[in-house]
mmCIF file of N, CA and C in Angstrom:
data_model
loop_
_atom_site.group_PDB
_atom_site.id
_atom_site.type_symbol
_atom_site.label_atom_id
_atom_site.label_comp_id
_atom_site.label_asym_id
_atom_site.label_seq_id
_atom_site.Cartn_x
_atom_site.Cartn_y
_atom_site.Cartn_z
ATOM 1 N N MET K 944 2.546 -0.635 19.237
ATOM 2 C CA MET K 944 1.639 -0.216 18.201
ATOM 3 C C MET K 944 1.691 -1.246 17.081
ATOM 4 N N GLY K 945 0.548 -1.811 16.753
ATOM 5 C CA GLY K 945 0.474 -2.809 15.701
ATOM 6 C C GLY K 945 0.051 -2.205 14.381
ATOM 7 N N CYS K 946 0.535 -2.805 13.322
ATOM 8 C CA CYS K 946 0.209 -2.323 11.988
ATOM 9 C C CYS K 946 0.181 -3.514 11.039
ATOM 10 N N THR K 947 -0.917 -3.669 10.303
ATOM 11 C CA THR K 947 -1.025 -4.764 9.344
ATOM 12 C C THR K 947 -1.535 -4.244 8.008
ATOM 13 N N PHE K 948 -1.158 -4.957 6.956
ATOM 14 C CA PHE K 948 -1.565 -4.616 5.595
ATOM 15 C C PHE K 948 -2.052 -5.891 4.915
ATOM 16 N N ASN K 949 -3.253 -5.863 4.365
ATOM 17 C CA ASN K 949 -3.830 -7.022 3.691
ATOM 18 C C ASN K 949 -4.552 -6.585 2.425
ATOM 19 N N ALA K 950 -4.633 -7.499 1.473
ATOM 20 C CA ALA K 950 -5.404 -7.255 0.252
ATOM 21 C C ALA K 950 -6.812 -7.796 0.447
ATOM 22 N N VAL K 951 -7.805 -7.015 0.016
ATOM 23 C CA VAL K 951 -9.212 -7.368 0.206
ATOM 24 C C VAL K 951 -9.952 -7.096 -1.099
ATOM 25 N N LEU K 952 -10.900 -7.967 -1.408
ATOM 26 C CA LEU K 952 -11.756 -7.759 -2.571
ATOM 27 C C LEU K 952 -13.158 -7.437 -2.102
ATOM 28 N N ASN K 953 -13.776 -6.449 -2.729
ATOM 29 C CA ASN K 953 -15.202 -6.211 -2.537
ATOM 30 C C ASN K 953 -15.559 -5.852 -1.096
ATOM 31 N N LYS K 954 -14.927 -4.831 -0.548
ATOM 32 C CA LYS K 954 -15.187 -4.471 0.850
ATOM 33 C C LYS K 954 -16.601 -3.943 1.063
ATOM 34 N N ASP K 955 -17.199 -3.329 0.055
ATOM 35 C CA ASP K 955 -18.537 -2.750 0.196
ATOM 36 C C ASP K 955 -19.631 -3.596 -0.431
ATOM 37 N N ASN K 956 -19.255 -4.769 -0.963
ATOM 38 C CA ASN K 956 -20.205 -5.648 -1.644
ATOM 39 C C ASN K 956 -20.870 -4.934 -2.820
ATOM 40 N N ARG K 957 -20.067 -4.128 -3.531
ATOM 41 C CA ARG K 957 -20.557 -3.418 -4.711
ATOM 42 C C ARG K 957 -19.733 -3.837 -5.918
ATOM 43 N N LYS K 958 -20.385 -3.946 -7.042
ATOM 44 C CA LYS K 958 -19.662 -4.210 -8.275
ATOM 45 C C LYS K 958 -20.023 -3.140 -9.290
ATOM 46 N N ASN K 959 -19.144 -2.972 -10.272
ATOM 47 C CA ASN K 959 -19.436 -1.971 -11.294
ATOM 48 C C ASN K 959 -20.349 -2.571 -12.359
ATOM 49 N N LYS K 960 -20.618 -1.833 -13.406
ATOM 50 C CA LYS K 960 -21.575 -2.269 -14.425
ATOM 51 C C LYS K 960 -21.142 -3.542 -15.149
ATOM 52 N N THR K 961 -19.845 -3.783 -15.214
ATOM 53 C CA THR K 961 -19.362 -4.979 -15.906
ATOM 54 C C THR K 961 -19.303 -6.194 -14.988
ATOM 55 N N GLY K 962 -19.657 -6.045 -13.717
ATOM 56 C CA GLY K 962 -19.667 -7.166 -12.785
ATOM 57 C C GLY K 962 -18.345 -7.424 -12.095
ATOM 58 N N ARG K 963 -17.468 -6.453 -12.098
ATOM 59 C CA ARG K 963 -16.161 -6.615 -11.458
ATOM 60 C C ARG K 963 -16.145 -5.921 -10.104
ATOM 61 N N TYR K 964 -15.272 -6.414 -9.232
ATOM 62 C CA TYR K 964 -15.135 -5.871 -7.889
ATOM 63 C C TYR K 964 -13.774 -5.190 -7.742
ATOM 64 N N THR K 965 -13.728 -4.170 -6.909
ATOM 65 C CA THR K 965 -12.508 -3.407 -6.693
ATOM 66 C C THR K 965 -11.601 -4.126 -5.706
ATOM 67 N N ILE K 966 -10.285 -4.057 -5.956
ATOM 68 C CA ILE K 966 -9.281 -4.612 -5.047
ATOM 69 C C ILE K 966 -8.808 -3.483 -4.140
ATOM 70 N N PHE K 967 -8.794 -3.746 -2.833
ATOM 71 C CA PHE K 967 -8.375 -2.769 -1.833
ATOM 72 C C PHE K 967 -7.203 -3.303 -1.028
ATOM 73 N N ILE K 968 -6.420 -2.380 -0.475
ATOM 74 C CA ILE K 968 -5.434 -2.707 0.548
ATOM 75 C C ILE K 968 -6.035 -2.241 1.867
ATOM 76 N N ARG K 969 -6.169 -3.170 2.816
ATOM 77 C CA ARG K 969 -6.692 -2.828 4.136
ATOM 78 C C ARG K 969 -5.510 -2.527 5.044
ATOM 79 N N ILE K 970 -5.507 -1.321 5.609
ATOM 80 C CA ILE K 970 -4.451 -0.889 6.526
ATOM 81 C C ILE K 970 -5.060 -0.774 7.913
ATOM 82 N N THR K 971 -4.449 -1.457 8.877
ATOM 83 C CA THR K 971 -4.923 -1.412 10.256
ATOM 84 C C THR K 971 -3.796 -0.903 11.141
ATOM 85 N N VAL K 972 -4.047 0.194 11.846
ATOM 86 C CA VAL K 972 -3.093 0.772 12.785
ATOM 87 C C VAL K 972 -3.821 0.987 14.099
ATOM 88 N N ASP K 973 -3.352 0.350 15.153
ATOM 89 C CA ASP K 973 -3.964 0.478 16.482
ATOM 90 C C ASP K 973 -5.475 0.267 16.430
ATOM 91 N N ARG K 974 -5.896 -0.780 15.771
ATOM 92 C CA ARG K 974 -7.301 -1.169 15.645
ATOM 93 C C ARG K 974 -8.144 -0.182 14.848
ATOM 94 N N GLN K 975 -7.520 0.750 14.165
ATOM 95 C CA GLN K 975 -8.214 1.625 13.219
ATOM 96 C C GLN K 975 -7.987 1.058 11.823
ATOM 97 N N THR K 976 -9.043 0.911 11.060
ATOM 98 C CA THR K 976 -8.937 0.294 9.742
ATOM 99 C C THR K 976 -9.405 1.254 8.659
ATOM 100 N N LYS K 977 -8.626 1.314 7.584
ATOM 101 C CA LYS K 977 -9.011 2.065 6.393
ATOM 102 C C LYS K 977 -8.695 1.216 5.176
ATOM 103 N N TYR K 978 -9.453 1.453 4.118
ATOM 104 C CA TYR K 978 -9.285 0.722 2.875
ATOM 105 C C TYR K 978 -8.861 1.694 1.784
ATOM 106 N N PHE K 979 -7.859 1.283 0.992
ATOM 107 C CA PHE K 979 -7.368 2.106 -0.101
ATOM 108 C C PHE K 979 -7.394 1.291 -1.384
ATOM 109 N N SER K 980 -8.019 1.827 -2.401
ATOM 110 C CA SER K 980 -8.136 1.138 -3.680
ATOM 111 C C SER K 980 -6.807 1.171 -4.420
ATOM 112 N N ILE K 981 -6.486 0.069 -5.094
ATOM 113 C CA ILE K 981 -5.282 0.052 -5.923
ATOM 114 C C ILE K 981 -5.613 0.377 -7.373
ATOM 115 N N GLY K 982 -6.893 0.583 -7.655
ATOM 116 C CA GLY K 982 -7.308 0.992 -8.990
ATOM 117 C C GLY K 982 -7.539 -0.145 -9.967
ATOM 118 N N GLU K 983 -7.630 -1.358 -9.484
ATOM 119 C CA GLU K 983 -7.865 -2.513 -10.353
ATOM 120 C C GLU K 983 -9.141 -3.221 -9.925
ATOM 121 N N ARG K 984 -9.805 -3.850 -10.894
ATOM 122 C CA ARG K 984 -11.040 -4.593 -10.629
ATOM 123 C C ARG K 984 -10.959 -5.946 -11.316
ATOM 124 N N ILE K 985 -11.516 -6.965 -10.647
ATOM 125 C CA ILE K 985 -11.561 -8.303 -11.231
ATOM 126 C C ILE K 985 -12.886 -8.961 -10.871
ATOM 127 N N ASP K 986 -13.195 -10.048 -11.561
ATOM 128 C CA ASP K 986 -14.367 -10.845 -11.216
ATOM 129 C C ASP K 986 -14.101 -11.591 -9.919
ATOM 130 N N GLN K 987 -15.138 -11.810 -9.150
ATOM 131 C CA GLN K 987 -14.984 -12.463 -7.860
ATOM 132 C C GLN K 987 -14.501 -13.905 -7.997
ATOM 133 N N ARG K 988 -14.812 -14.555 -9.100
ATOM 134 C CA ARG K 988 -14.409 -15.956 -9.270
ATOM 135 C C ARG K 988 -12.898 -16.115 -9.391
ATOM 136 N N TYR K 989 -12.171 -15.035 -9.707
ATOM 137 C CA TYR K 989 -10.716 -15.099 -9.821
ATOM 138 C C TYR K 989 -9.997 -14.793 -8.509
ATOM 139 N N TRP K 990 -10.703 -14.444 -7.469
ATOM 140 C CA TRP K 990 -10.086 -14.024 -6.208
ATOM 141 C C TRP K 990 -9.982 -15.202 -5.250
ATOM 142 N N THR K 991 -8.768 -15.431 -4.693
ATOM 143 C CA THR K 991 -8.588 -16.490 -3.696
ATOM 144 C C THR K 991 -8.446 -15.911 -2.301
ATOM 145 N N GLY K 992 -7.785 -14.767 -2.168
ATOM 146 C CA GLY K 992 -7.565 -14.169 -0.865
ATOM 147 C C GLY K 992 -6.344 -14.712 -0.156
ATOM 148 N N ARG K 993 -5.643 -15.680 -0.750
ATOM 149 C CA ARG K 993 -4.438 -16.233 -0.132
ATOM 150 C C ARG K 993 -3.277 -15.267 -0.335
ATOM 151 N N VAL K 994 -2.427 -15.144 0.667
ATOM 152 C CA VAL K 994 -1.294 -14.225 0.613
ATOM 153 C C VAL K 994 -0.361 -14.622 -0.533
ATOM 154 N N ASN K 995 0.065 -13.640 -1.300
ATOM 155 C CA ASN K 995 0.933 -13.769 -2.475
ATOM 156 C C ASN K 995 0.281 -14.492 -3.650
ATOM 157 N N HIS K 996 -0.912 -15.020 -3.492
ATOM 158 C CA HIS K 996 -1.665 -15.654 -4.575
ATOM 159 C C HIS K 996 -3.103 -15.165 -4.513
ATOM 160 N N TRP K 997 -3.278 -13.857 -4.416
ATOM 161 C CA TRP K 997 -4.605 -13.286 -4.257
ATOM 162 C C TRP K 997 -5.482 -13.562 -5.468
ATOM 163 N N VAL K 998 -4.896 -13.441 -6.648
ATOM 164 C CA VAL K 998 -5.639 -13.658 -7.890
ATOM 165 C C VAL K 998 -5.270 -15.038 -8.428
ATOM 166 N N LYS K 999 -6.272 -15.805 -8.809
ATOM 167 C CA LYS K 999 -6.044 -17.166 -9.302
ATOM 168 C C LYS K 999 -5.210 -17.164 -10.578
ATOM 169 N N ALA K 1000 -4.494 -18.254 -10.780
ATOM 170 C CA ALA K 1000 -3.587 -18.367 -11.924
ATOM 171 C C ALA K 1000 -4.326 -18.403 -13.257
ATOM 172 N N ASN K 1001 -5.603 -18.763 -13.276
ATOM 173 C CA ASN K 1001 -6.319 -18.825 -14.549
ATOM 174 C C ASN K 1001 -6.812 -17.452 -15.020
ATOM 175 N N HIS K 1002 -6.589 -16.410 -14.243
ATOM 176 C CA HIS K 1002 -6.891 -15.043 -14.684
ATOM 177 C C HIS K 1002 -5.798 -14.609 -15.662
ATOM 178 N N PRO K 1003 -6.140 -13.941 -16.769
ATOM 179 C CA PRO K 1003 -5.126 -13.564 -17.765
ATOM 180 C C PRO K 1003 -4.032 -12.641 -17.231
ATOM 181 N N GLY K 1004 -4.323 -11.821 -16.239
ATOM 182 C CA GLY K 1004 -3.318 -10.909 -15.696
ATOM 183 C C GLY K 1004 -2.967 -11.231 -14.260
ATOM 184 N N ALA K 1005 -3.026 -12.498 -13.884
ATOM 185 C CA ALA K 1005 -2.825 -12.894 -12.488
ATOM 186 C C ALA K 1005 -1.443 -12.512 -11.981
ATOM 187 N N PHE K 1006 -0.415 -12.786 -12.767
ATOM 188 C CA PHE K 1006 0.943 -12.497 -12.318
ATOM 189 C C PHE K 1006 1.126 -11.004 -12.069
ATOM 190 N N GLU K 1007 0.655 -10.191 -12.992
ATOM 191 C CA GLU K 1007 0.816 -8.740 -12.865
ATOM 192 C C GLU K 1007 0.019 -8.183 -11.689
ATOM 193 N N LEU K 1008 -1.212 -8.658 -11.510
ATOM 194 C CA LEU K 1008 -2.030 -8.172 -10.395
ATOM 195 C C LEU K 1008 -1.435 -8.585 -9.053
ATOM 196 N N ASN K 1009 -0.994 -9.841 -8.940
ATOM 197 C CA ASN K 1009 -0.381 -10.292 -7.695
ATOM 198 C C ASN K 1009 0.892 -9.512 -7.397
ATOM 199 N N LYS K 1010 1.680 -9.227 -8.431
ATOM 200 C CA LYS K 1010 2.901 -8.441 -8.230
ATOM 201 C C LYS K 1010 2.568 -7.015 -7.807
ATOM 202 N N MET K 1011 1.543 -6.430 -8.404
ATOM 203 C CA MET K 1011 1.143 -5.074 -8.037
ATOM 204 C C MET K 1011 0.714 -5.012 -6.569
ATOM 205 N N ILE K 1012 -0.089 -5.965 -6.148
ATOM 206 C CA ILE K 1012 -0.544 -6.002 -4.756
ATOM 207 C C ILE K 1012 0.648 -6.213 -3.828
ATOM 208 N N ARG K 1013 1.522 -7.154 -4.175
ATOM 209 C CA ARG K 1013 2.693 -7.442 -3.351
ATOM 210 C C ARG K 1013 3.589 -6.216 -3.228
ATOM 211 N N ASP K 1014 3.805 -5.502 -4.340
ATOM 212 C CA ASP K 1014 4.654 -4.307 -4.322
ATOM 213 C C ASP K 1014 4.064 -3.213 -3.438
ATOM 214 N N LYS K 1015 2.752 -3.001 -3.522
ATOM 215 C CA LYS K 1015 2.103 -1.978 -2.681
ATOM 216 C C LYS K 1015 2.269 -2.323 -1.200
ATOM 217 N N ILE K 1016 2.038 -3.581 -0.852
ATOM 218 C CA ILE K 1016 2.147 -3.992 0.546
ATOM 219 C C ILE K 1016 3.592 -3.901 1.019
ATOM 220 N N GLU K 1017 4.553 -4.297 0.181
ATOM 221 C CA GLU K 1017 5.963 -4.196 0.557
ATOM 222 C C GLU K 1017 6.384 -2.745 0.759
ATOM 223 N N LEU K 1018 5.923 -1.833 -0.097
ATOM 224 C CA LEU K 1018 6.245 -0.414 0.086
ATOM 225 C C LEU K 1018 5.689 0.116 1.402
ATOM 226 N N LEU K 1019 4.472 -0.295 1.742
ATOM 227 C CA LEU K 1019 3.886 0.141 3.007
ATOM 228 C C LEU K 1019 4.671 -0.399 4.194
ATOM 229 N N TYR K 1020 5.093 -1.667 4.137
ATOM 230 C CA TYR K 1020 5.903 -2.232 5.218
ATOM 231 C C TYR K 1020 7.256 -1.537 5.313
ATOM 232 N N GLN K 1021 7.884 -1.218 4.182
ATOM 233 C CA GLN K 1021 9.157 -0.505 4.211
ATOM 234 C C GLN K 1021 9.000 0.863 4.865
ATOM 235 N N PHE K 1022 7.955 1.577 4.509
ATOM 236 C CA PHE K 1022 7.698 2.879 5.119
ATOM 237 C C PHE K 1022 7.484 2.732 6.620
ATOM 238 N N TYR K 1023 6.701 1.743 7.016
ATOM 239 C CA TYR K 1023 6.410 1.507 8.432
ATOM 240 C C TYR K 1023 7.695 1.225 9.209
ATOM 241 N N PHE K 1024 8.534 0.312 8.707
ATOM 242 C CA PHE K 1024 9.761 -0.038 9.422
ATOM 243 C C PHE K 1024 10.766 1.104 9.414
ATOM 244 N N ARG K 1025 10.804 1.891 8.341
ATOM 245 C CA ARG K 1025 11.699 3.046 8.294
ATOM 246 C C ARG K 1025 11.287 4.085 9.335
ATOM 247 N N GLN K 1026 10.000 4.348 9.443
ATOM 248 C CA GLN K 1026 9.516 5.307 10.434
ATOM 249 C C GLN K 1026 9.831 4.826 11.851
ATOM 250 N N ARG K 1027 9.645 3.548 12.100
ATOM 251 C CA ARG K 1027 9.946 2.998 13.422
ATOM 252 C C ARG K 1027 11.441 3.074 13.720
ATOM 253 N N ALA K 1028 12.293 2.832 12.717
ATOM 254 C CA ALA K 1028 13.741 2.877 12.914
ATOM 255 C C ALA K 1028 14.214 4.283 13.258
ATOM 256 N N PHE K 1029 13.575 5.297 12.697
ATOM 257 C CA PHE K 1029 13.956 6.674 12.980
ATOM 258 C C PHE K 1029 13.281 7.220 14.227
ATOM 259 N N GLY K 1030 12.470 6.423 14.881
ATOM 260 C CA GLY K 1030 11.813 6.860 16.105
ATOM 261 C C GLY K 1030 10.578 7.702 15.877
ATOM 262 N N ASN K 1031 10.065 7.722 14.673
ATOM 263 C CA ASN K 1031 8.862 8.490 14.368
ATOM 264 C C ASN K 1031 7.634 7.630 14.608
ATOM 265 N N GLY K 1032 6.577 8.247 15.016
ATOM 266 C CA GLY K 1032 5.327 7.532 15.186
ATOM 267 C C GLY K 1032 4.690 7.230 13.839
ATOM 268 N N VAL K 1033 3.954 6.148 13.796
ATOM 269 C CA VAL K 1033 3.255 5.767 12.571
ATOM 270 C C VAL K 1033 1.769 5.926 12.826
ATOM 271 N N SER K 1034 1.134 6.767 12.030
ATOM 272 C CA SER K 1034 -0.295 7.001 12.185
ATOM 273 C C SER K 1034 -1.006 6.665 10.880
ATOM 274 N N MET K 1035 -2.306 6.604 10.959
ATOM 275 C CA MET K 1035 -3.096 6.344 9.761
ATOM 276 C C MET K 1035 -2.920 7.476 8.747
ATOM 277 N N GLN K 1036 -2.757 8.716 9.233
ATOM 278 C CA GLN K 1036 -2.579 9.852 8.332
ATOM 279 C C GLN K 1036 -1.259 9.754 7.569
ATOM 280 N N SER K 1037 -0.179 9.362 8.261
ATOM 281 C CA SER K 1037 1.108 9.263 7.574
ATOM 282 C C SER K 1037 1.104 8.123 6.558
ATOM 283 N N LEU K 1038 0.488 6.997 6.902
ATOM 284 C CA LEU K 1038 0.390 5.884 5.955
ATOM 285 C C LEU K 1038 -0.488 6.248 4.763
ATOM 286 N N SER K 1039 -1.566 6.973 5.022
ATOM 287 C CA SER K 1039 -2.449 7.404 3.942
ATOM 288 C C SER K 1039 -1.722 8.353 2.996
ATOM 289 N N ALA K 1040 -0.977 9.297 3.553
ATOM 290 C CA ALA K 1040 -0.223 10.234 2.721
ATOM 291 C C ALA K 1040 0.826 9.499 1.895
ATOM 292 N N PHE K 1041 1.486 8.517 2.497
ATOM 293 C CA PHE K 1041 2.490 7.748 1.767
ATOM 294 C C PHE K 1041 1.847 6.926 0.657
ATOM 295 N N PHE K 1042 0.705 6.320 0.931
ATOM 296 C CA PHE K 1042 0.029 5.477 -0.060
ATOM 297 C C PHE K 1042 -0.450 6.292 -1.254
ATOM 298 N N HIS K 1043 -0.905 7.507 -1.009
ATOM 299 C CA HIS K 1043 -1.484 8.326 -2.071
ATOM 300 C C HIS K 1043 -0.507 9.316 -2.692
ATOM 301 N N LYS K 1044 0.781 9.230 -2.355
ATOM 302 C CA LYS K 1044 1.720 10.189 -2.930
ATOM 303 C C LYS K 1044 1.799 10.000 -4.432
ATOM 304 N N LYS K 1045 2.053 11.082 -5.131
ATOM 305 C CA LYS K 1045 1.976 11.092 -6.585
ATOM 306 C C LYS K 1045 3.307 10.795 -7.272
ATOM 307 N N ILE K 1046 4.423 10.800 -6.536
ATOM 308 C CA ILE K 1046 5.702 10.564 -7.203
ATOM 309 C C ILE K 1046 6.013 9.074 -7.230
ATOM 310 N N ASP K 1047 6.863 8.691 -8.145
ATOM 311 C CA ASP K 1047 7.290 7.306 -8.284
ATOM 312 C C ASP K 1047 8.582 7.124 -7.490
ATOM 313 N N PRO K 1048 8.636 6.197 -6.513
ATOM 314 C CA PRO K 1048 9.858 6.038 -5.725
ATOM 315 C C PRO K 1048 11.041 5.540 -6.549
ATOM 316 N N ASN K 1049 10.805 5.061 -7.759
ATOM 317 C CA ASN K 1049 11.903 4.613 -8.609
ATOM 318 C C ASN K 1049 12.619 5.776 -9.280
ATOM 319 N N VAL K 1050 11.993 6.925 -9.335
ATOM 320 C CA VAL K 1050 12.643 8.111 -9.879
ATOM 321 C C VAL K 1050 13.357 8.775 -8.699
ATOM 322 N N PHE K 1051 14.644 8.535 -8.620
ATOM 323 C CA PHE K 1051 15.406 8.848 -7.416
ATOM 324 C C PHE K 1051 15.386 10.330 -7.055
ATOM 325 N N ASN K 1052 15.593 11.210 -7.999
ATOM 326 C CA ASN K 1052 15.670 12.637 -7.690
ATOM 327 C C ASN K 1052 14.362 13.170 -7.118
ATOM 328 N N GLU K 1053 13.241 12.783 -7.717
ATOM 329 C CA GLU K 1053 11.945 13.222 -7.200
ATOM 330 C C GLU K 1053 11.693 12.643 -5.817
ATOM 331 N N TYR K 1054 12.083 11.402 -5.632
ATOM 332 C CA TYR K 1054 11.868 10.745 -4.345
ATOM 333 C C TYR K 1054 12.660 11.444 -3.239
ATOM 334 N N VAL K 1055 13.924 11.750 -3.506
ATOM 335 C CA VAL K 1055 14.757 12.416 -2.503
ATOM 336 C C VAL K 1055 14.223 13.813 -2.205
ATOM 337 N N ALA K 1056 13.817 14.551 -3.216
ATOM 338 C CA ALA K 1056 13.269 15.891 -2.992
ATOM 339 C C ALA K 1056 12.013 15.825 -2.132
ATOM 340 N N GLN K 1057 11.128 14.877 -2.427
ATOM 341 C CA GLN K 1057 9.910 14.723 -1.627
ATOM 342 C C GLN K 1057 10.247 14.270 -0.209
ATOM 343 N N TYR K 1058 11.215 13.385 -0.075
ATOM 344 C CA TYR K 1058 11.612 12.878 1.240
ATOM 345 C C TYR K 1058 12.160 14.005 2.106
ATOM 346 N N ILE K 1059 12.994 14.858 1.535
ATOM 347 C CA ILE K 1059 13.571 15.968 2.296
ATOM 348 C C ILE K 1059 12.489 16.951 2.724
ATOM 349 N N LYS K 1060 11.496 17.183 1.867
ATOM 350 C CA LYS K 1060 10.411 18.094 2.230
ATOM 351 C C LYS K 1060 9.570 17.551 3.379
ATOM 352 N N THR K 1061 9.316 16.252 3.394
ATOM 353 C CA THR K 1061 8.388 15.688 4.379
ATOM 354 C C THR K 1061 9.067 15.204 5.644
ATOM 355 N N VAL K 1062 10.337 14.823 5.585
ATOM 356 C CA VAL K 1062 10.987 14.223 6.746
ATOM 357 C C VAL K 1062 12.177 15.062 7.194
ATOM 358 N N ARG K 1063 12.240 16.288 6.815
ATOM 359 C CA ARG K 1063 13.387 17.143 7.109
ATOM 360 C C ARG K 1063 13.689 17.178 8.604
ATOM 361 N N GLY K 1064 14.918 16.802 8.948
ATOM 362 C CA GLY K 1064 15.367 16.855 10.328
ATOM 363 C C GLY K 1064 14.912 15.701 11.189
ATOM 364 N N LYS K 1065 14.188 14.751 10.646
ATOM 365 C CA LYS K 1065 13.698 13.644 11.455
ATOM 366 C C LYS K 1065 14.561 12.395 11.324
ATOM 367 N N SER K 1066 15.483 12.366 10.381
ATOM 368 C CA SER K 1066 16.338 11.196 10.240
ATOM 369 C C SER K 1066 17.592 11.383 11.085
ATOM 370 N N LEU K 1067 18.313 10.312 11.297
ATOM 371 C CA LEU K 1067 19.432 10.313 12.223
ATOM 372 C C LEU K 1067 20.677 10.962 11.622
ATOM 373 N N ASN K 1068 20.857 12.244 11.843
ATOM 374 C CA ASN K 1068 22.041 13.023 11.471
ATOM 375 C C ASN K 1068 22.361 13.022 9.984
ATOM 376 N N THR K 1069 21.465 12.598 9.125
ATOM 377 C CA THR K 1069 21.786 12.585 7.699
ATOM 378 C C THR K 1069 21.614 13.951 7.064
ATOM 379 N N LEU K 1070 20.699 14.744 7.581
ATOM 380 C CA LEU K 1070 20.469 16.055 6.988
ATOM 381 C C LEU K 1070 21.248 17.160 7.691
ATOM 382 N N LYS K 1071 21.993 16.824 8.763
ATOM 383 C CA LYS K 1071 22.718 17.841 9.525
ATOM 384 C C LYS K 1071 24.132 18.065 9.010
ATOM 385 N N LYS K 1072 24.599 17.255 8.076
ATOM 386 C CA LYS K 1072 25.974 17.383 7.583
ATOM 387 C C LYS K 1072 26.137 18.576 6.692
#
């Protein structure tokens, strides 16, 4: 089962009233593709599409936007590899739920509580003690 994550600008060829395009993360699982917005918009002239340098350096928030995109993609890859390590299947629904979850993974207590609710009994003997 293959799974890829890429950053894409302007998937629908639509811009908002100010002339900016939405940045999306494209998730592909078993040749099924879905796009998820990261909630940021930029002008097309600032977009390169190169990995880790998606937004050009002359954009005022280039470092922050590139870091945001990189962090989202890294979190998705971590979730994917964790699911594979525990022997769980990875589907578009599970990736979508993980991408749209409302808790912050940096807040440890909330993260653990959410993890126990969603993955209860699926990890390797950690919850059986």
